[in-house]
PDB file of C-alpha atoms in Angstrom:
ATOM      1  CA  PRO A   1     168.896  46.521 150.806  1.00  0.00           C
ATOM      2  CA  THR A   2     166.358  44.139 152.438  1.00  0.00           C
ATOM      3  CA  ILE A   3     163.407  46.441 151.605  1.00  0.00           C
ATOM      4  CA  ALA A   4     164.664  47.091 148.102  1.00  0.00           C
ATOM      5  CA  ALA A   5     165.252  43.353 147.479  1.00  0.00           C
ATOM      6  CA  ALA A   6     161.842  42.426 148.774  1.00  0.00           C
ATOM      7  CA  PHE A   7     160.150  45.058 146.641  1.00  0.00           C
ATOM      8  CA  PHE A   8     162.053  43.859 143.528  1.00  0.00           C
ATOM      9  CA  LEU A   9     161.282  40.206 144.167  1.00  0.00           C
ATOM     10  CA  ALA A  10     157.574  40.880 144.801  1.00  0.00           C
ATOM     11  CA  GLN A  11     157.129  43.299 141.933  1.00  0.00           C
ATOM     12  CA  ASN A  12     158.712  40.852 139.522  1.00  0.00           C
ATOM     13  CA  ASN A  13     156.669  37.899 140.816  1.00  0.00           C
ATOM     14  CA  VAL A  14     159.651  36.019 142.165  1.00  0.00           C
ATOM     15  CA  LEU A  15     157.736  36.165 145.473  1.00  0.00           C
ATOM     16  CA  VAL A  16     154.143  35.165 144.831  1.00  0.00           C
ATOM     17  CA  THR A  17     151.815  37.871 146.062  1.00  0.00           C
ATOM     18  CA  GLN A  18     148.166  38.855 145.853  1.00  0.00           C
ATOM     19  CA  ASP A  19     146.224  42.036 146.617  1.00  0.00           C
ATOM     20  CA  GLY A  20     146.394  42.764 150.309  1.00  0.00           C
ATOM     21  CA  ILE A  21     149.168  42.142 152.828  1.00  0.00           C
ATOM     22  CA  ASN A  22     151.691  39.407 151.924  1.00  0.00           C
ATOM     23  CA  GLU A  23     154.125  38.254 154.644  1.00  0.00           C
ATOM     24  CA  PHE A  24     157.479  36.506 154.128  1.00  0.00           C
ATOM     25  CA  THR A  25     160.455  35.609 156.277  1.00  0.00           C
ATOM     26  CA  ILE A  26     164.006  36.334 155.178  1.00  0.00           C
ATOM     27  CA  GLU A  27     167.066  35.023 156.939  1.00  0.00           C
ATOM     28  CA  GLU A  28     169.591  37.815 157.630  1.00  0.00           C
ATOM     29  CA  GLN A  29     172.828  37.972 159.595  1.00  0.00           C
ATOM     30  CA  ILE A  30     170.869  39.357 162.540  1.00  0.00           C
ATOM     31  CA  GLY A  31     168.365  36.455 162.297  1.00  0.00           C
ATOM     32  CA  GLU A  32     164.914  36.104 160.778  1.00  0.00           C
ATOM     33  CA  VAL A  33     163.352  39.296 159.437  1.00  0.00           C
ATOM     34  CA  ILE A  34     159.653  39.462 158.704  1.00  0.00           C
ATOM     35  CA  ILE A  35     158.817  41.228 155.417  1.00  0.00           C
ATOM     36  CA  ARG A  36     155.355  42.512 154.540  1.00  0.00           C
ATOM     37  CA  CYS A  37     154.497  43.544 151.037  1.00  0.00           C
ATOM     38  CA  HIS A  38     151.313  45.490 150.525  1.00  0.00           C
ATOM     39  CA  LYS A  39     149.772  44.967 147.111  1.00  0.00           C
ATOM     40  CA  LYS A  40     147.003  46.968 145.501  1.00  0.00           C
ATOM     41  CA  TYR A  41     145.667  46.751 141.946  1.00  0.00           C
ATOM     42  CA  ASP A  42     148.405  44.291 141.133  1.00  0.00           C
ATOM     43  CA  SER A  43     151.228  46.616 142.180  1.00  0.00           C
ATOM     44  CA  ILE A  44     153.376  46.711 145.297  1.00  0.00           C
ATOM     45  CA  VAL A  45     152.548  49.972 147.123  1.00  0.00           C
ATOM     46  CA  LEU A  46     154.445  49.449 150.347  1.00  0.00           C
ATOM     47  CA  THR A  47     157.208  47.158 151.597  1.00  0.00           C
ATOM     48  CA  GLU A  48     158.112  46.962 155.281  1.00  0.00           C
ATOM     49  CA  PHE A  49     160.208  44.853 157.619  1.00  0.00           C
ATOM     50  CA  ILE A  50     159.557  43.880 161.232  1.00  0.00           C
ATOM     51  CA  VAL A  51     162.342  43.094 163.670  1.00  0.00           C
ATOM     52  CA  ASP A  52     162.590  42.805 167.427  1.00  0.00           C
ATOM     53  CA  VAL A  53     165.687  44.170 169.087  1.00  0.00           C
ATOM     54  CA  SER A  54     167.093  44.025 172.628  1.00  0.00           C
ATOM     55  CA  THR A  55     169.568  46.793 173.299  1.00  0.00           C
ATOM     56  CA  HIS A  56     171.869  48.195 175.866  1.00  0.00           C
ATOM     57  CA  LEU A  57     172.618  51.963 176.025  1.00  0.00           C
ATOM     58  CA  ASP A  58     175.989  53.261 177.237  1.00  0.00           C
ATOM     59  CA  SER A  59     176.672  56.918 177.863  1.00  0.00           C
ATOM     60  CA  TYR A  60     180.430  56.408 178.271  1.00  0.00           C
ATOM     61  CA  VAL A  61     181.421  58.004 174.957  1.00  0.00           C
ATOM     62  CA  PRO A  62     183.911  60.608 173.760  1.00  0.00           C
ATOM     63  CA  THR A  63     183.213  64.146 174.888  1.00  0.00           C
ATOM     64  CA  ASN A  64     181.590  66.581 172.443  1.00  0.00           C
ATOM     65  CA  LYS A  65     185.051  68.209 172.046  1.00  0.00           C
ATOM     66  CA  GLU A  66     186.550  64.840 171.117  1.00  0.00           C
ATOM     67  CA  LEU A  67     183.709  64.012 168.796  1.00  0.00           C
ATOM     68  CA  ALA A  68     184.144  67.404 167.118  1.00  0.00           C
ATOM     69  CA  GLN A  69     187.818  66.484 166.470  1.00  0.00           C
ATOM     70  CA  ILE A  70     186.791  63.062 165.125  1.00  0.00           C
ATOM     71  CA  LEU A  71     184.142  64.600 162.820  1.00  0.00           C
ATOM     72  CA  ASN A  72     186.048  67.718 161.754  1.00  0.00           C
ATOM     73  CA  ILE A  73     183.346  70.057 163.068  1.00  0.00           C
ATOM     74  CA  GLU A  74     182.797  72.383 166.008  1.00  0.00           C
ATOM     75  CA  SER A  75     181.594  71.007 169.347  1.00  0.00           C
ATOM     76  CA  SER A  76     178.672  73.389 169.140  1.00  0.00           C
ATOM     77  CA  ASP A  77     177.479  71.469 166.038  1.00  0.00           C
ATOM     78  CA  ILE A  78     176.728  68.409 168.234  1.00  0.00           C
ATOM     79  CA  GLY A  79     173.397  68.034 170.068  1.00  0.00           C
ATOM     80  CA  CYS A  80     169.744  68.495 169.231  1.00  0.00           C
ATOM     81  CA  MET A  81     166.376  68.139 170.973  1.00  0.00           C
ATOM     82  CA  GLY A  82     168.039  67.182 174.247  1.00  0.00           C
ATOM     83  CA  PHE A  83     169.611  64.000 172.825  1.00  0.00           C
ATOM     84  CA  MET A  84     173.075  63.063 173.963  1.00  0.00           C
ATOM     85  CA  PRO A  85     175.754  60.943 172.151  1.00  0.00           C
ATOM     86  CA  THR A  86     175.124  57.311 173.211  1.00  0.00           C
ATOM     87  CA  VAL A  87     176.426  53.897 172.219  1.00  0.00           C
ATOM     88  CA  VAL A  88     173.537  51.564 171.433  1.00  0.00           C
ATOM     89  CA  THR A  89     174.416  47.844 171.379  1.00  0.00           C
ATOM     90  CA  GLY A  90     172.228  45.130 169.990  1.00  0.00           C
ATOM     91  CA  ASP A  91     173.410  42.601 167.380  1.00  0.00           C
ATOM     92  CA  ASP A  92     175.939  45.316 166.558  1.00  0.00           C
ATOM     93  CA  ALA A  93     176.981  48.555 168.228  1.00  0.00           C
ATOM     94  CA  TYR A  94     176.645  52.121 166.951  1.00  0.00           C
ATOM     95  CA  LEU A  95     177.561  55.484 168.420  1.00  0.00           C
ATOM     96  CA  MET A  96     174.474  57.707 168.013  1.00  0.00           C
ATOM     97  CA  VAL A  97     175.536  61.307 167.479  1.00  0.00           C
ATOM     98  CA  PRO A  98     172.836  63.975 167.464  1.00  0.00           C
ATOM     99  CA  MET A  99     173.712  66.907 165.156  1.00  0.00           C
ATOM    100  CA  LYS A 100     172.400  70.446 165.355  1.00  0.00           C
ATOM    101  CA  ASN A 101     170.916  70.486 161.872  1.00  0.00           C
ATOM    102  CA  SER A 102     171.194  68.951 158.428  1.00  0.00           C
ATOM    103  CA  GLU A 103     173.879  71.400 157.366  1.00  0.00           C
ATOM    104  CA  LYS A 104     176.151  70.178 160.178  1.00  0.00           C
ATOM    105  CA  LEU A 105     175.181  66.581 159.405  1.00  0.00           C
ATOM    106  CA  LEU A 106     176.436  66.928 155.855  1.00  0.00           C
ATOM    107  CA  LYS A 107     179.554  68.853 156.899  1.00  0.00           C
ATOM    108  CA  ALA A 108     180.875  66.094 159.152  1.00  0.00           C
ATOM    109  CA  SER A 109     183.667  63.767 158.043  1.00  0.00           C
ATOM    110  CA  PHE A 110     185.254  60.911 159.923  1.00  0.00           C
ATOM    111  CA  SER A 111     188.970  61.158 160.942  1.00  0.00           C
ATOM    112  CA  SER A 112     190.313  57.615 161.511  1.00  0.00           C
ATOM    113  CA  SER A 113     193.655  58.957 162.758  1.00  0.00           C
ATOM    114  CA  THR A 114     191.957  61.018 165.477  1.00  0.00           C
ATOM    115  CA  TRP A 115     189.682  58.156 166.494  1.00  0.00           C
ATOM    116  CA  ILE A 116     192.543  55.707 167.187  1.00  0.00           C
ATOM    117  CA  LYS A 117     194.443  58.235 169.264  1.00  0.00           C
ATOM    118  CA  LEU A 118     191.695  58.861 171.812  1.00  0.00           C
ATOM    119  CA  PRO A 119     191.541  56.708 174.975  1.00  0.00           C
ATOM    120  CA  SER A 120     187.744  57.161 175.114  1.00  0.00           C
ATOM    121  CA  THR A 121     187.310  55.211 171.804  1.00  0.00           C
ATOM    122  CA  THR A 122     189.298  52.139 172.711  1.00  0.00           C
ATOM    123  CA  THR A 123     186.193  50.086 173.705  1.00  0.00           C
ATOM    124  CA  ILE A 124     183.892  51.474 171.037  1.00  0.00           C
ATOM    125  CA  LYS A 125     183.464  50.254 167.438  1.00  0.00           C
ATOM    126  CA  ALA A 126     184.072  52.951 164.852  1.00  0.00           C
ATOM    127  CA  ASN A 127     180.411  52.856 163.709  1.00  0.00           C
ATOM    128  CA  LEU A 128     178.808  56.300 163.896  1.00  0.00           C
ATOM    129  CA  PHE A 129     175.137  57.057 163.216  1.00  0.00           C
ATOM    130  CA  LEU A 130     174.689  60.774 162.811  1.00  0.00           C
ATOM    131  CA  PHE A 131     171.218  62.201 162.922  1.00  0.00           C
ATOM    132  CA  SER A 132     169.561  65.654 162.950  1.00  0.00           C
ATOM    133  CA  PRO A 133     166.020  66.962 163.042  1.00  0.00           C
ATOM    134  CA  ALA A 134     164.416  67.459 159.600  1.00  0.00           C
ATOM    135  CA  GLU A 135     163.929  71.216 159.171  1.00  0.00           C
ATOM    136  CA  LYS A 136     160.476  72.737 159.208  1.00  0.00           C
ATOM    137  CA  ILE A 137     158.895  69.406 159.989  1.00  0.00           C
ATOM    138  CA  SER A 138     157.596  67.818 163.211  1.00  0.00           C
ATOM    139  CA  ASN A 139     159.819  66.593 166.000  1.00  0.00           C
ATOM    140  CA  ASN A 140     159.492  62.904 164.917  1.00  0.00           C
ATOM    141  CA  GLN A 141     161.234  63.345 161.615  1.00  0.00           C
ATOM    142  CA  PHE A 142     165.000  63.034 161.181  1.00  0.00           C
ATOM    143  CA  ASN A 143     167.813  63.054 158.622  1.00  0.00           C
ATOM    144  CA  ALA A 144     170.724  60.619 159.141  1.00  0.00           C
ATOM    145  CA  ARG A 145     173.936  59.251 157.690  1.00  0.00           C
ATOM    146  CA  LEU A 146     176.529  56.717 158.608  1.00  0.00           C
ATOM    147  CA  LEU A 147     180.224  57.423 159.101  1.00  0.00           C
ATOM    148  CA  GLY A 148     183.040  55.241 160.336  1.00  0.00           C
ATOM    149  CA  GLU A 149     186.289  53.427 159.799  1.00  0.00           C
ATOM    150  CA  ASN A 150     185.172  51.372 156.771  1.00  0.00           C
ATOM    151  CA  ILE A 151     183.016  54.057 155.141  1.00  0.00           C
ATOM    152  CA  ALA A 152     184.454  56.672 152.759  1.00  0.00           C
ATOM    153  CA  ASN A 153     183.389  60.141 153.692  1.00  0.00           C
ATOM    154  CA  GLU A 154     181.901  60.721 150.254  1.00  0.00           C
ATOM    155  CA  ASP A 155     179.804  57.554 150.535  1.00  0.00           C
ATOM    156  CA  ASP A 156     176.204  57.550 151.844  1.00  0.00           C
ATOM    157  CA  PRO A 157     175.423  53.888 152.571  1.00  0.00           C
ATOM    158  CA  PRO A 158     171.923  52.629 153.401  1.00  0.00           C
ATOM    159  CA  ILE A 159     170.831  53.074 157.038  1.00  0.00           C
ATOM    160  CA  GLY A 160     168.014  50.535 157.246  1.00  0.00           C
ATOM    161  CA  SER A 161     169.982  47.934 159.296  1.00  0.00           C
ATOM    162  CA  VAL A 162     170.714  50.535 161.936  1.00  0.00           C
ATOM    163  CA  VAL A 163     167.222  51.962 162.195  1.00  0.00           C
ATOM    164  CA  PRO A 164     166.021  49.334 164.729  1.00  0.00           C
ATOM    165  CA  LEU A 165     168.824  50.379 167.100  1.00  0.00           C
ATOM    166  CA  PHE A 166     167.979  54.028 166.553  1.00  0.00           C
ATOM    167  CA  ALA A 167     164.307  53.244 167.228  1.00  0.00           C
ATOM    168  CA  SER A 168     165.307  51.566 170.545  1.00  0.00           C
ATOM    169  CA  PHE A 169     167.472  54.650 171.383  1.00  0.00           C
ATOM    170  CA  LEU A 170     164.487  56.943 170.863  1.00  0.00           C
ATOM    171  CA  GLN A 171     162.041  54.671 172.767  1.00  0.00           C
ATOM    172  CA  LYS A 172     164.323  54.763 175.815  1.00  0.00           C
ATOM    173  CA  GLN A 173     164.425  58.548 175.994  1.00  0.00           C
ATOM    174  CA  ASN A 174     162.379  59.750 178.957  1.00  0.00           C
ATOM    175  CA  ASP A 175     160.570  62.509 177.007  1.00  0.00           C
ATOM    176  CA  TRP A 176     160.050  60.648 173.731  1.00  0.00           C
ATOM    177  CA  GLN A 177     156.317  60.758 173.088  1.00  0.00           C
ATOM    178  CA  TYR A 178     155.816  59.371 169.608  1.00  0.00           C
ATOM    179  CA  SER A 179     154.808  55.831 168.535  1.00  0.00           C
ATOM    180  CA  GLU A 180     156.275  56.377 165.078  1.00  0.00           C
ATOM    181  CA  PHE A 181     158.839  58.448 163.279  1.00  0.00           C
ATOM    182  CA  ILE A 182     160.248  59.129 159.821  1.00  0.00           C
ATOM    183  CA  ILE A 183     163.949  59.019 158.948  1.00  0.00           C
ATOM    184  CA  GLN A 184     165.647  60.039 155.703  1.00  0.00           C
ATOM    185  CA  ARG A 185     169.015  59.194 154.222  1.00  0.00           C
ATOM    186  CA  GLY A 186     170.662  61.092 151.415  1.00  0.00           C
ATOM    187  CA  VAL A 187     169.434  64.623 152.151  1.00  0.00           C
ATOM    188  CA  GLY A 188     171.420  67.107 150.084  1.00  0.00           C
ATOM    189  CA  ARG A 189     173.072  64.346 148.098  1.00  0.00           C
ATOM    190  CA  GLY A 190     170.512  63.779 145.369  1.00  0.00           C
ATOM    191  CA  ARG A 191     169.497  60.238 146.335  1.00  0.00           C
ATOM    192  CA  LEU A 192     166.925  60.593 149.061  1.00  0.00           C
ATOM    193  CA  SER A 193     165.390  57.535 150.670  1.00  0.00           C
ATOM    194  CA  THR A 194     162.769  57.623 153.404  1.00  0.00           C
ATOM    195  CA  ILE A 195     161.929  55.022 156.074  1.00  0.00           C
ATOM    196  CA  ASN A 196     158.728  55.160 158.081  1.00  0.00           C
ATOM    197  CA  VAL A 197     159.029  53.466 161.455  1.00  0.00           C
ATOM    198  CA  ASP A 198     156.408  52.234 163.941  1.00  0.00           C
ATOM    199  CA  LEU A 199     157.643  51.576 167.431  1.00  0.00           C
ATOM    200  CA  GLY A 200     156.500  48.453 169.143  1.00  0.00           C
ATOM    201  CA  ILE A 201     157.088  49.187 172.810  1.00  0.00           C
ATOM    202  CA  HIS A 202     158.400  46.277 174.922  1.00  0.00           C
ATOM    203  CA  SER A 203     160.357  46.299 178.114  1.00  0.00           C
ATOM    204  CA  ASN A 204     164.055  46.946 177.293  1.00  0.00           C
ATOM    205  CA  SER A 205     163.474  46.715 173.545  1.00  0.00           C
ATOM    206  CA  GLY A 206     162.320  48.680 170.573  1.00  0.00           C
ATOM    207  CA  THR A 207     160.882  47.521 167.237  1.00  0.00           C
TER     208      THR A 207
END
């Protein structure tokens, strides 16, 4: 929503811009977010946001068998590229769940009744960020969707607010070698949106 709002405001001259890079600050619930609108030939060609995050990673999560029950899938559907389910906590907390491929990503649905019955979920918020590798593309491109207690399974809400946490999760993987990645929401649902992410590497944080 932040990116879309900034693009709309800049494109409609509510935010005064000129050709080149225009920088603004927007106050969000997570704090101040820097917005950059790139303008060329009197049109906005790129809108980006910059945010610093400090995160904590916790590997005490439900087992793959339990996650499969929660997501109505098989335990073999969970896992990709060596990633393991992990809770990432910053201004909010999300359980990152790697999925085998986009087909399994789309197949998953959240079972609230199963979630509340499991002892392993008692200290975890029911915010799940599912991601999978984008097929036939390089290893730094992903598809993703959000599931959880307050999200209907047929919904596909924006993922932009969670991307900084996901970026920090990637940056803290021992074998992660990329300084940027691409992540898409809405694959297979007819409303694809793409986010390009540059990682700013700091100690104990990802941008």
